[in-house]
Coordinates of C-alpha atoms and ligand atoms in Angstrom, one line a residue:
X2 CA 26.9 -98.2 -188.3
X3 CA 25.5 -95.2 -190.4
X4 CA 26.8 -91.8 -189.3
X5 CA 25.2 -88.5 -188.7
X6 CA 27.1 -85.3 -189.5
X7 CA 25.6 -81.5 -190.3
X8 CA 26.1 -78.9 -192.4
X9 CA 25.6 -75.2 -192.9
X10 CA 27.2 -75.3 -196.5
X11 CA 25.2 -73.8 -199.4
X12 CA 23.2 -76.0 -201.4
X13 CA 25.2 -75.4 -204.5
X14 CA 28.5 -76.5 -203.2
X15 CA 27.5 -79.7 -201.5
X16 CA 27.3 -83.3 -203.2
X17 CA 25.6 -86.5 -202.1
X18 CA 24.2 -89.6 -203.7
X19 CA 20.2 -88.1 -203.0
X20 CA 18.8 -85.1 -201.2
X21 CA 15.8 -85.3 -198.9
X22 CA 13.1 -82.4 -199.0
X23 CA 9.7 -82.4 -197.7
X24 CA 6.4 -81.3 -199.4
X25 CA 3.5 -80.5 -197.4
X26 CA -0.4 -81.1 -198.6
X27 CA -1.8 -78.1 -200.0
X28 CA -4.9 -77.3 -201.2
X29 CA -4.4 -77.3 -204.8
X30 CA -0.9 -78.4 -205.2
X31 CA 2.2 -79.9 -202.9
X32 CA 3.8 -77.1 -200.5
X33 CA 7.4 -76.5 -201.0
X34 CA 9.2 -76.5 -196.8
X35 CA 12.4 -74.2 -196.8
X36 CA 14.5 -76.8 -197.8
X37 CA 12.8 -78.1 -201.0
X38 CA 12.4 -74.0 -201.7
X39 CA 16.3 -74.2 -201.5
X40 CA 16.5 -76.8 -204.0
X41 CA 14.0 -75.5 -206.1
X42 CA 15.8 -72.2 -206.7
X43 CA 19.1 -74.5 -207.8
X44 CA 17.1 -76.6 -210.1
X45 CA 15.8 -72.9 -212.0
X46 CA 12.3 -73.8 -210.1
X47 CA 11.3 -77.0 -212.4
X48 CA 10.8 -78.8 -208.4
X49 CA 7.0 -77.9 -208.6
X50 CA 6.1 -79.1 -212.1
X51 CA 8.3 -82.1 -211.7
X52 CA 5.7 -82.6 -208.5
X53 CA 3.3 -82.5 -210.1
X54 CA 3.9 -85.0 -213.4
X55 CA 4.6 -87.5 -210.6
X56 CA 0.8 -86.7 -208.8
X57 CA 3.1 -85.9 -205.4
X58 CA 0.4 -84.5 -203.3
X59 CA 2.4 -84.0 -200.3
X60 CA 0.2 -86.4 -197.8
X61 CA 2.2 -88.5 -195.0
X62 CA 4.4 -91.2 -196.4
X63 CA 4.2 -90.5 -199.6
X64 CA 7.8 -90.3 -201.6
X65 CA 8.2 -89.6 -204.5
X66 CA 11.7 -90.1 -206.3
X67 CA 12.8 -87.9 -208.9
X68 CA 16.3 -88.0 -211.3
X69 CA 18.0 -85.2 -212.0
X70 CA 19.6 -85.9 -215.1
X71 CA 22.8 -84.2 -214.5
X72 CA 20.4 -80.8 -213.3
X73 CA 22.3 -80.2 -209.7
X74 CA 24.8 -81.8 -207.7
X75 CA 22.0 -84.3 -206.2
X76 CA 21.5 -87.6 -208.5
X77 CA 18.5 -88.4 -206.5
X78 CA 15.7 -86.1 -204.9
X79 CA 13.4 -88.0 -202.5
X80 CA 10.3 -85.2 -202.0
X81 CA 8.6 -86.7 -199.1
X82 CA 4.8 -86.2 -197.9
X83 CA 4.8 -84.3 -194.4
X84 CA 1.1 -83.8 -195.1
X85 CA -1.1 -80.3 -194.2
X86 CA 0.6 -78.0 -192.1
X87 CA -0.9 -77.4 -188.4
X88 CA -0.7 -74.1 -186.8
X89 CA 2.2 -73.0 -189.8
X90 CA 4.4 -75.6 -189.6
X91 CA 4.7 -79.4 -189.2
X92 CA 5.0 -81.8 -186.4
X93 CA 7.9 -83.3 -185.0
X94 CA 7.0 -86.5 -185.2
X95 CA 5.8 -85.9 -188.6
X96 CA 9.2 -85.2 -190.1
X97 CA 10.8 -88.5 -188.0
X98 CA 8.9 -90.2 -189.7
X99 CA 9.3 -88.6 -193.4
X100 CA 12.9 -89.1 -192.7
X101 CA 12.6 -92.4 -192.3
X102 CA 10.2 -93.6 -194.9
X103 CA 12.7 -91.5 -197.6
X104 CA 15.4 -93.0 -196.0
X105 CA 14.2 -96.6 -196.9
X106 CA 13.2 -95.5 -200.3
X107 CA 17.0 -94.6 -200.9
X108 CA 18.4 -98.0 -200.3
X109 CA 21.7 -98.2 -202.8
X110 CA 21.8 -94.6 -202.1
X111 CA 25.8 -94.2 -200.0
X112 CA 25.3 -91.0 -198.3
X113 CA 22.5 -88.5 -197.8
X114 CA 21.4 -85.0 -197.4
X115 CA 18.7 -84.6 -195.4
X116 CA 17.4 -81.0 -195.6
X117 CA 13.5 -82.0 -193.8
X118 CA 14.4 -79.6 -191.1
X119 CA 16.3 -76.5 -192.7
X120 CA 15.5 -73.0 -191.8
X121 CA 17.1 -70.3 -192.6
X122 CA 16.9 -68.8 -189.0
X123 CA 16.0 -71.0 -186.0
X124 CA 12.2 -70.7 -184.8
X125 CA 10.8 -72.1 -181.9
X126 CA 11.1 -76.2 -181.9
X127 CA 14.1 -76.2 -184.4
X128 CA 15.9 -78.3 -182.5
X129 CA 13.0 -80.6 -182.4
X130 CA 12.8 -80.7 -185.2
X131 CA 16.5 -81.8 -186.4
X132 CA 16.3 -84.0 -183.3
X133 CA 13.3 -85.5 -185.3
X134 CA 14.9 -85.3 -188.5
X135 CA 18.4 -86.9 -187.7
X136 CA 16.6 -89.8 -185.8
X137 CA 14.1 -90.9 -188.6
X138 CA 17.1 -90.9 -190.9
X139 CA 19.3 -93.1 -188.8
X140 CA 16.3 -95.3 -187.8
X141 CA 15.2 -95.4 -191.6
X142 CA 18.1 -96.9 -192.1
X143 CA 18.0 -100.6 -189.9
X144 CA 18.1 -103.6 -191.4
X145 CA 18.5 -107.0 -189.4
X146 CA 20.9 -109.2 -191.5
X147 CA 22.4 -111.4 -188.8
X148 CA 20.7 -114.6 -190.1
X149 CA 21.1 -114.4 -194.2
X150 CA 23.7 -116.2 -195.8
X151 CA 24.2 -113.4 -198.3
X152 CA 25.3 -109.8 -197.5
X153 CA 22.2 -107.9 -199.8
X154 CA 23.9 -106.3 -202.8
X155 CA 25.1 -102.4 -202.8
X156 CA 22.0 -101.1 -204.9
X157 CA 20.1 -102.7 -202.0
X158 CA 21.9 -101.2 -199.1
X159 CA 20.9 -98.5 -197.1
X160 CA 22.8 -95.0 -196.7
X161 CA 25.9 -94.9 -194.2
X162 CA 26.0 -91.2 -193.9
X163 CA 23.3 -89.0 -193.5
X164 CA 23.9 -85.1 -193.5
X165 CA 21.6 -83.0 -192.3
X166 CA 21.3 -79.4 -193.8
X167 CA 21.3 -76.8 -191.2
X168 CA 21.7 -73.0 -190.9
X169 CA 25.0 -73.0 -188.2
X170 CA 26.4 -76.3 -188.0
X171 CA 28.9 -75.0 -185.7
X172 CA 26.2 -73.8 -182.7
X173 CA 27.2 -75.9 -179.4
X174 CA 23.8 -77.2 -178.9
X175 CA 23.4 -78.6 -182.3
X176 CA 26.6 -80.6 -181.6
X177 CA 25.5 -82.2 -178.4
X178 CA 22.1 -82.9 -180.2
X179 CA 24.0 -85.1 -183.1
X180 CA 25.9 -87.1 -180.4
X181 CA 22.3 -87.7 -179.1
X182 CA 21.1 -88.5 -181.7
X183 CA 24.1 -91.2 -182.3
X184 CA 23.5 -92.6 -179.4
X185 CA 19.9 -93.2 -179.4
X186 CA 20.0 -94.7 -182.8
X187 CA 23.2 -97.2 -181.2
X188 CA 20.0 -97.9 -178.7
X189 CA 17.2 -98.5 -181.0
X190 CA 19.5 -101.0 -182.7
X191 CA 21.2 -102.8 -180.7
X192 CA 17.1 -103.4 -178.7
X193 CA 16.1 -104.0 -182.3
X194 CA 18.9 -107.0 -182.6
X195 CA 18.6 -107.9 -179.8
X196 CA 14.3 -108.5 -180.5
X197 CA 14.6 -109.9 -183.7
X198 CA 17.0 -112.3 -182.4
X199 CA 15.6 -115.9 -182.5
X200 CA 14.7 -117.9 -179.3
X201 CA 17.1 -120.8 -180.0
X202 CA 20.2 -118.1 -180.5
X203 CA 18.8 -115.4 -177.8
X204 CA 17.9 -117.6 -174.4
X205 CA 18.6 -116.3 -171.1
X206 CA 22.1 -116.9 -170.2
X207 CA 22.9 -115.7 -173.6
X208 CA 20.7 -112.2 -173.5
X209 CA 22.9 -111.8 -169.9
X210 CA 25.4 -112.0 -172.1
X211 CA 25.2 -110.0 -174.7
X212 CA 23.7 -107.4 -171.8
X213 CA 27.1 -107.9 -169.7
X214 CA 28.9 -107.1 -172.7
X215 CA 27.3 -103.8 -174.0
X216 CA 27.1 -102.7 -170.5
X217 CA 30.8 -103.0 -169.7
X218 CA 31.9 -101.4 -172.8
X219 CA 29.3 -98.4 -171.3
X220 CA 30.8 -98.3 -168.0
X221 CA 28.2 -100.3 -166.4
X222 CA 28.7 -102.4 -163.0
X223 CA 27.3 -105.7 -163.8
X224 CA 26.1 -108.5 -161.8
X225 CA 24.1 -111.8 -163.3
X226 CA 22.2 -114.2 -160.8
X227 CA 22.3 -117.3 -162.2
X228 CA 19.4 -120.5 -161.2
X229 CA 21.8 -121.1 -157.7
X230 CA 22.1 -117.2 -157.1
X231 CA 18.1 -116.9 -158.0
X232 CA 17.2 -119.7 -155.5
X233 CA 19.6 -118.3 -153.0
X234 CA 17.8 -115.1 -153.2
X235 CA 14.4 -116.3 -153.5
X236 CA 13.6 -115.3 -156.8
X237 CA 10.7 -117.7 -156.4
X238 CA 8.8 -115.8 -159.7
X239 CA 11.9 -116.0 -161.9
X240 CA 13.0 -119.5 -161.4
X241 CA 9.3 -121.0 -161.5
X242 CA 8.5 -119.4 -165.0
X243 CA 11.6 -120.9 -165.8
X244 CA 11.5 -124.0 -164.9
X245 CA 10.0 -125.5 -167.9
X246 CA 13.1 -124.7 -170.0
X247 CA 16.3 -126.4 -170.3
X248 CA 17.8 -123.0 -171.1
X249 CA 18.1 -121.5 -167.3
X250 CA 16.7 -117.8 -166.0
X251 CA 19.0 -115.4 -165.1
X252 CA 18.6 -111.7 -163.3
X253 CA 20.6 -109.3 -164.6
X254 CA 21.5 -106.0 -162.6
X255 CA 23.2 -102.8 -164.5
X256 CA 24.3 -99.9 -162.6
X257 CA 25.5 -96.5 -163.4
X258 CA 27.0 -94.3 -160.9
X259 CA 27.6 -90.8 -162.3
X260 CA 31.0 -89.5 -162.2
X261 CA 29.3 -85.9 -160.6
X262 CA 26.6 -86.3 -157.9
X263 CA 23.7 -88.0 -158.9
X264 CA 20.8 -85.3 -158.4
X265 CA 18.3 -88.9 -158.1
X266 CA 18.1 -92.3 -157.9
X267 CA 16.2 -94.1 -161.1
X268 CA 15.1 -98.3 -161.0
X269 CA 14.4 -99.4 -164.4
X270 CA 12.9 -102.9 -164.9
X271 CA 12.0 -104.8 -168.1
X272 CA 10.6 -107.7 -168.9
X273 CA 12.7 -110.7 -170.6
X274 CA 10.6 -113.9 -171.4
X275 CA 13.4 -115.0 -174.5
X276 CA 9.9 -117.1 -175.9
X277 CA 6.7 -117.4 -174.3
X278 CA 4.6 -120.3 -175.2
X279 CA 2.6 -119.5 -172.9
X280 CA 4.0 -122.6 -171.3
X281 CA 1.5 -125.6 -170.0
X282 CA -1.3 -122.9 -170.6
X283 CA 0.2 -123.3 -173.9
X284 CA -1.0 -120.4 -176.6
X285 CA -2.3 -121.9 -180.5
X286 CA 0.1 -121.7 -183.0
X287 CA -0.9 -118.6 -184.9
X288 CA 1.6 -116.3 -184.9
X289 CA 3.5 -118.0 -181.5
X290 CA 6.6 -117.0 -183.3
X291 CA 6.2 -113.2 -182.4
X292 CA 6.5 -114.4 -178.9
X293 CA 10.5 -114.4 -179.6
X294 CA 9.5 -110.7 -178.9
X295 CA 8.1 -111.1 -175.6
X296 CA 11.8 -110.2 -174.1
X297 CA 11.2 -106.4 -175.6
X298 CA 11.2 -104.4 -172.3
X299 CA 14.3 -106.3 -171.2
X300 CA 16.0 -105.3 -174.5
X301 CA 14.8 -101.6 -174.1
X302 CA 16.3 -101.5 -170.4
X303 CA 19.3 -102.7 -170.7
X304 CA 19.8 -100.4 -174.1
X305 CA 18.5 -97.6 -172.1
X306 CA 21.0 -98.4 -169.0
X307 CA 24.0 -98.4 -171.3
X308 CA 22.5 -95.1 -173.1
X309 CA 22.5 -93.2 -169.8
X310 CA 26.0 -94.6 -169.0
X311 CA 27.2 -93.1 -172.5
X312 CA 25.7 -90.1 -172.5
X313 CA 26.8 -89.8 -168.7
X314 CA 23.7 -88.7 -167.3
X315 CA 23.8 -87.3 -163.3
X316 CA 21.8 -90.0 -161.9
X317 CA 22.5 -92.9 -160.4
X318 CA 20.1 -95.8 -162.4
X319 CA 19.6 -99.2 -161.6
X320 CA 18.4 -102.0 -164.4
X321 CA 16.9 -105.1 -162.7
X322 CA 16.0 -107.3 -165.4
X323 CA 14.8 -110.7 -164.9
X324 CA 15.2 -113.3 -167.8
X325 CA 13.6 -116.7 -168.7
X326 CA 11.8 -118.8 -171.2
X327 CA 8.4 -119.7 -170.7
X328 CA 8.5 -123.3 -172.1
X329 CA 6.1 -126.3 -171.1
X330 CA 7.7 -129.8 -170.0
X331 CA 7.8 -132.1 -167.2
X332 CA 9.7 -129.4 -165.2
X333 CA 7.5 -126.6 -166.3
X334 CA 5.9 -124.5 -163.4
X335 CA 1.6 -125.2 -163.3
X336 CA -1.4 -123.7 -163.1
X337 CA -2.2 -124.6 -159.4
X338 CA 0.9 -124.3 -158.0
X339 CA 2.1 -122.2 -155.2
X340 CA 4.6 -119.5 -155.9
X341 CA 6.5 -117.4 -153.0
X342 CA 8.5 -114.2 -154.5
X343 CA 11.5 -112.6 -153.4
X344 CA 9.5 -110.0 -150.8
X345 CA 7.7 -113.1 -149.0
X346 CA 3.8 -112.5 -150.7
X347 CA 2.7 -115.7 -152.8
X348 CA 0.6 -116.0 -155.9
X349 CA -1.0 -119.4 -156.9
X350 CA -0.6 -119.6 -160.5
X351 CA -4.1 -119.9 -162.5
X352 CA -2.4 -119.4 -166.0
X353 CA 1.1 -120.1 -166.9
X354 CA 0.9 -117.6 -170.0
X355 CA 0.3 -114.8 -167.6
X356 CA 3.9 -115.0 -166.8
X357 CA 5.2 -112.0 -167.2
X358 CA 3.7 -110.5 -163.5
X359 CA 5.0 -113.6 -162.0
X360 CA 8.6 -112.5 -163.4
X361 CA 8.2 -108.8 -162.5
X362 CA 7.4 -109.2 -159.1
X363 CA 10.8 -110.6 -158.1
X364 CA 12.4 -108.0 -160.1
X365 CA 10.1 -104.8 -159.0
X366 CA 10.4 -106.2 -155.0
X367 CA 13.8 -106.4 -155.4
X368 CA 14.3 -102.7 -157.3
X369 CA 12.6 -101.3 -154.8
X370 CA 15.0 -102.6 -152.4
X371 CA 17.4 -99.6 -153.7
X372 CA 15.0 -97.4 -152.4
X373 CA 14.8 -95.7 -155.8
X374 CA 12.5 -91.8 -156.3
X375 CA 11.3 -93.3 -159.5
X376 CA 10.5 -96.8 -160.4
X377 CA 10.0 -97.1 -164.6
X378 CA 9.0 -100.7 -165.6
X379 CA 8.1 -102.0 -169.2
X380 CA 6.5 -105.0 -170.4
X381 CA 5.0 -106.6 -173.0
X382 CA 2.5 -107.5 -170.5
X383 CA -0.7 -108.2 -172.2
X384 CA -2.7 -109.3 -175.5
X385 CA -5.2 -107.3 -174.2
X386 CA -3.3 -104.0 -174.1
X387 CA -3.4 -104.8 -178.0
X388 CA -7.2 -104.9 -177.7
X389 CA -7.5 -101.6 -176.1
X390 CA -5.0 -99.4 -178.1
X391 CA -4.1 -101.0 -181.2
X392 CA -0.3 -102.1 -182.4
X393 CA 0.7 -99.1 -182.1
X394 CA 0.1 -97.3 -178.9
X395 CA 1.2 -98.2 -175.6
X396 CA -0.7 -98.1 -172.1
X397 CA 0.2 -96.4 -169.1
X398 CA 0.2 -97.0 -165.5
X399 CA 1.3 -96.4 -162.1
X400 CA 1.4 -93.3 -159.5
X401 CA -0.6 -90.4 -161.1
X402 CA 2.5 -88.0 -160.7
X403 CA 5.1 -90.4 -163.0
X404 CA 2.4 -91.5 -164.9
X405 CA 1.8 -88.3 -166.3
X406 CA 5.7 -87.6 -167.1
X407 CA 5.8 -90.7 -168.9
X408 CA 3.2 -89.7 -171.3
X409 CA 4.5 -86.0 -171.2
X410 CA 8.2 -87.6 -172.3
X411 CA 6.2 -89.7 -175.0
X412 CA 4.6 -86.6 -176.6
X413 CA 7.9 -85.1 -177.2
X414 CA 9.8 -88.5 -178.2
X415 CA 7.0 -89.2 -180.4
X416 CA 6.1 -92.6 -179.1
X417 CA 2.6 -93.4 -178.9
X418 CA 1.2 -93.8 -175.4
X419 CA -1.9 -93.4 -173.6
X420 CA -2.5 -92.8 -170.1
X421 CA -4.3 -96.0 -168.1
X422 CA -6.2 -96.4 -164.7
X423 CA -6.1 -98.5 -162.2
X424 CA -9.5 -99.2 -161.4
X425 CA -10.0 -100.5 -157.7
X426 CA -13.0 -102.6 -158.2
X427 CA -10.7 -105.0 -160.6
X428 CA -8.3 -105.3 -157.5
X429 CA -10.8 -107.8 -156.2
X430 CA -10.5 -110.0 -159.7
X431 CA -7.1 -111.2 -158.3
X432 CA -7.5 -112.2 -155.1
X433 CA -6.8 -116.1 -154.1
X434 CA -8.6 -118.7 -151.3
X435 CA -5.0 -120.6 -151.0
X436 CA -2.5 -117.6 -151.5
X437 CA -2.4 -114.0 -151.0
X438 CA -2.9 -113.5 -155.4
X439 CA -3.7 -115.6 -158.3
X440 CA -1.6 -114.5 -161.4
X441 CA -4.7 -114.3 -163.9
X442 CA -8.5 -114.4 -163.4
X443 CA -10.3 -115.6 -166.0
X444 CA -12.6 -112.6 -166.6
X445 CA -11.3 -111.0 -169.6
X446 CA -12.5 -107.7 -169.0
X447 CA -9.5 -104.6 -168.5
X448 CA -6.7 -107.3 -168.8
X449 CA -4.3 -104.8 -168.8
X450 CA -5.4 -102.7 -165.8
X451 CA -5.5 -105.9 -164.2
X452 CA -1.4 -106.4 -164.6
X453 CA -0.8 -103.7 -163.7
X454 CA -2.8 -104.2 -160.6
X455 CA -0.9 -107.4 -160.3
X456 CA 2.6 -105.7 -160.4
X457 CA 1.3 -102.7 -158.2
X458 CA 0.9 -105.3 -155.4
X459 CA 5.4 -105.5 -155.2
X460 CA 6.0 -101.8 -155.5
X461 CA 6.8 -100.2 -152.0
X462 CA 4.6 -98.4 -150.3
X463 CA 5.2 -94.6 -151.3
X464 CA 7.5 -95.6 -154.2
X465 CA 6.4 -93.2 -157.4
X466 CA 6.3 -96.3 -160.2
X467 CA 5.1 -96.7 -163.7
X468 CA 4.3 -99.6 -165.7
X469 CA 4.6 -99.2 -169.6
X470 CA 2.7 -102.2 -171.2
X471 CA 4.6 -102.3 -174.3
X472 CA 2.4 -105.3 -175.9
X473 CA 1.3 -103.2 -179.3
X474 CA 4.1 -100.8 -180.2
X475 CA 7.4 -102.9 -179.2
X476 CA 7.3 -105.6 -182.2
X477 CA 6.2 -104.4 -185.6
X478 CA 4.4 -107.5 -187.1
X479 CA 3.2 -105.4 -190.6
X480 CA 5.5 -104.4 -192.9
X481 CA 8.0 -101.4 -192.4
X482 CA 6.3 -97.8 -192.3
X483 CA 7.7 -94.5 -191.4
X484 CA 11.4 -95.4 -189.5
X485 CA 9.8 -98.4 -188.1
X486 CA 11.2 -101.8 -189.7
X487 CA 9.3 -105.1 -190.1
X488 CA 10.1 -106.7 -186.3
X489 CA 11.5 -104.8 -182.9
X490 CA 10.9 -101.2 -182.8
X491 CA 13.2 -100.3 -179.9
X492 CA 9.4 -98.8 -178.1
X493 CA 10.3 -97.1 -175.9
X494 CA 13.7 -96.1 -175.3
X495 CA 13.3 -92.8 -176.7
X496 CA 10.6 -91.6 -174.3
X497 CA 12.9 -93.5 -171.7
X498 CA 15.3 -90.8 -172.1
X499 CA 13.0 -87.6 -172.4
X500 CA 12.1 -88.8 -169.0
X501 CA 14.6 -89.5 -167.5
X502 CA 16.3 -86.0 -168.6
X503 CA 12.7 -84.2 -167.4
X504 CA 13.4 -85.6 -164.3
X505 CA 17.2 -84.4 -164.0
X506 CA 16.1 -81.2 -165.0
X507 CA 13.3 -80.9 -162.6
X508 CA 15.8 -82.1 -159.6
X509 CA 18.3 -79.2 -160.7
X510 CA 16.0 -76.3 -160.7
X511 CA 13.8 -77.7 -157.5
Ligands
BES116 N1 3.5 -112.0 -173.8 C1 2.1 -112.1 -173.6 C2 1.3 -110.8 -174.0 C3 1.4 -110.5 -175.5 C4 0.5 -111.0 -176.4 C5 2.4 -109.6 -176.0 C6 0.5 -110.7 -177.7 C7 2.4 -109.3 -177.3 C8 1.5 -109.9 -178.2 C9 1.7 -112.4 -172.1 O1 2.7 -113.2 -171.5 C10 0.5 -113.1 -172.1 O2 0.4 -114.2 -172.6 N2 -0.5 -112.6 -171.5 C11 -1.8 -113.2 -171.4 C12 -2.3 -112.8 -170.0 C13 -3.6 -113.6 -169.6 C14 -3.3 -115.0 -169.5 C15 -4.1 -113.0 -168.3 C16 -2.7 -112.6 -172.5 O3 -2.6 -111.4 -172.8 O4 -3.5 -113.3 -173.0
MN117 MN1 2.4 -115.2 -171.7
ZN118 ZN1 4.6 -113.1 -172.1

């Protein structure tokens, strides 16, 4: 795992195998930030007209690599594009991901300096800002290898250590933000693994697994409900998606108890469909692969569980995360049939590919069981999320109070999401003449609002819930850009925690 360290050292006296500085767009030429100032006035000023032989403009991702021919103590300087300043400075997000698209342009580069967010004195946001800057780095720096026969050779690997330049390495706060920052990137990557992971290695009893594992070694209490313990507890959604399959469903439940008093009690509930076919409403063949992916709120729950565990967080948080493989067979659930879920209400399936919902309403009934204050689910629910917001934005649902601190989180973790309603008129699209729901209507129109109408239907009355539909942002099917690789993203464990520390800090001062 690549390390994260700091320091306060000048310029002159430090070595690495590159340095990382940003340029903003200017006008006429690039802007220098403090940091590429600082390495300017080492290099006798020749940054600029080095800039400028190379075109460097300064715009976002762009990076421009430059050799030093022996001029510094820096073989490698990677000026990257933060592009034009806004209100005098630049954007957190904006320097995550400059971070991370130098970081990938420094493969064979060892170790690092990263000096995106050096100021000589701390302003308002630095901590943002090296919050931003240590992430993009670390993320920059994932690679998923598990399956090639070859370890990639050194000039191809990417950096191990990343040092981040900044004015008092020793100030408390910036220590706790590096062991954040540590653990978030352990997060992202192990949801990333997990993600890329094919279907035939990564099926449910195996993602209980690997989730029983990395929750132990957190300090998690774990318990997995396997098909006996499922039909014992009526898990009627969970065991009919997975009926199709020869690989079994599981329900897997993570707990933290803080070792102070919790100040509230958190449910957290992904969705883990190891492949979805879509099942006998089998989907074409373009592109089914990506449907290994459809397990991406599961892997973001669990990573988050075992995060909060880590970092020891006062709240007492509870992963419910149900796990199957949506296959098609002679066992396979059918459109038609009858389903009963774990809190008694039935749905009579109309599409098997809208399995998701039938999954999450076991889990959700049976998180709110806990009688949790906040209910956070995530999902790749639906292609039609994709429709609406892109690949790269995710839609949000749920009570107006939580839904709005999701997306409040997600502004400062820099993920991409977008506040959803819950229209009532499309209530009525779901209603069945044989069961109290049908799982899908065939009226294409706000197919997302419409799951999340679906899974509103299992959350207690009272219960403040939200519903991340993760279907764009959580698997990156272009090619790598910013500090997101080819594959799982790890969307969104980052706003995951934001929120969940907005919500501890609102319970201590209220
Ligand atoms: N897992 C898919 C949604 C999805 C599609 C995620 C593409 C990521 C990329 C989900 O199970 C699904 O198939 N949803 C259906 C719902 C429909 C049948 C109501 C869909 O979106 O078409
Ligand atoms: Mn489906
Ligand atoms: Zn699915």
């Amino acid at each position: 795992m690549p390390t994260l360290h700091a320091t306060d050292k000048a310029l002159a006296s430090l070595t690495a195998d590159a340095i990382i500085v940003g340029i903003g767009k200017g006008k006429t030429r690039p802007l220098l930030t403090p940091g590429a100032q600082a390495l300017d006035d080492l290099l006798d000023g020749k940054l600029p007209d080095a800039l400028k032989v190379l075109s460097a403009c300064g715009g976002e991702g762009e990076v421009t690599r430059i050799a030093t021919l022996g001029a510094g103590p820096f073989p490698v300087v990677a000026a990257v594009g933060l592009g034009a300043p806004e209100g005098g400075g630049y954007s957190a997000e904006s320097i995550r991901r400059a971070a991370g698209s130098a970081v990938r342009a420094l493969h064979g580069r060892r170790s690092v300096l990263n000096a995106l967010a050096y100021e000589a004195n701390a302003t308002e946001g630095s901590l943002d800002r090296i919050r931003a800057a240590g992430e993009g780095a670390l993320l920059g720096t994932y690679r998923y290898l598990a399956h090639k026969s070859k370890t990639p050779p050194a000039r191809d690997a990417p950096a191990q250590r990343v040092d981040l330049l900044v004015a008092d390495a020793k100030d408390r706060a910036l220590k706790a933000e590096l062991r954040r920052i540590q653990a978030v990137f352990t997060a992202v990557a192990f949801t990333r693994d997990l993600v890329n992971a094919p279907p035939n290695d990564l099926y449910p009893a195996e993602f209980a697994r690997r989730a029983e594992v990395a929750g132990k070694a957190a300090g998690l209490r774990i318990e997995i409900l396997n098909e006996k313990a499922l039909a014992k507890g009526r898990y009627g959604g969970v065991l009919a998606v997975g009926s199709g399959s020869d690989r079994k469903p599981r329900l897997v439940r993570m707990h933290h108890t803080p070792s102070v008093r919790a100040v509230c009690k958190i449910a957290i509930v992904g969705k883990g469909i190891t492949f979805d076919s879509g099942g006998i409403s089998i989907k074409p063949a373009a592109k089914m692969d990506e449907m290994k992916s459809d397990m991406a709120g599961a892997a973001a729950m669990v990573a988050t569980a075992c995060l909060i565990a880590e970092l020891g967080l006062p709240v007492e948080l509870i992963a419910t995360i149900p796990m199957a493989e949506n296959l098609p067979s002679g066992t396979a659930y059918r459109p038609a049939d009858v389903v009963t879920f774990r809190n008694g209400k039935t749905a009579e399936i109309t599409n098997t590919d809208a399995e998701g919902r039938v999954v999450l309403a076991d889990a959700i009934a049976r998180a709110c069981e806990d009688e949790p204050d906040w209910l956070i689910e995530t999902s790749t629910l639906t292609g039609a999320a994709r429709i609406a917001l892109g690949a790269r934005t995710a839609g949000v649902m749920g009570s107006d109070d939580l839904r709005g601190r999701v997306i409040a989180a997600s502004e400062r973790s820099g993920e991409a999401m977008w506040a959803m309603p819950l229209p009532p008129e499309l209530r009525k699209g779901i209603d069945s003449s044989v069961a109290d729901l049908i799982n899908a209507n065939t009226d294409r129109l706000g197919g997302m609002l419409v799951g999340g109408h679906f899974l509103s239907e299992f959350v207690s009355e009272g219960t403040e819930w939200a519903h991340i539909d993760i279907a764009g942002p959580a698997f990156n099917s272009g090619s790598a850009w910013g500090y997101n690789p080819k594959g799982g993203t790890g969307v969104p464990i980052r706003t995951l925690l934001t929120l969940i520390e907005d919500l501890i800090a609102d319970a201590t001062v209220g």
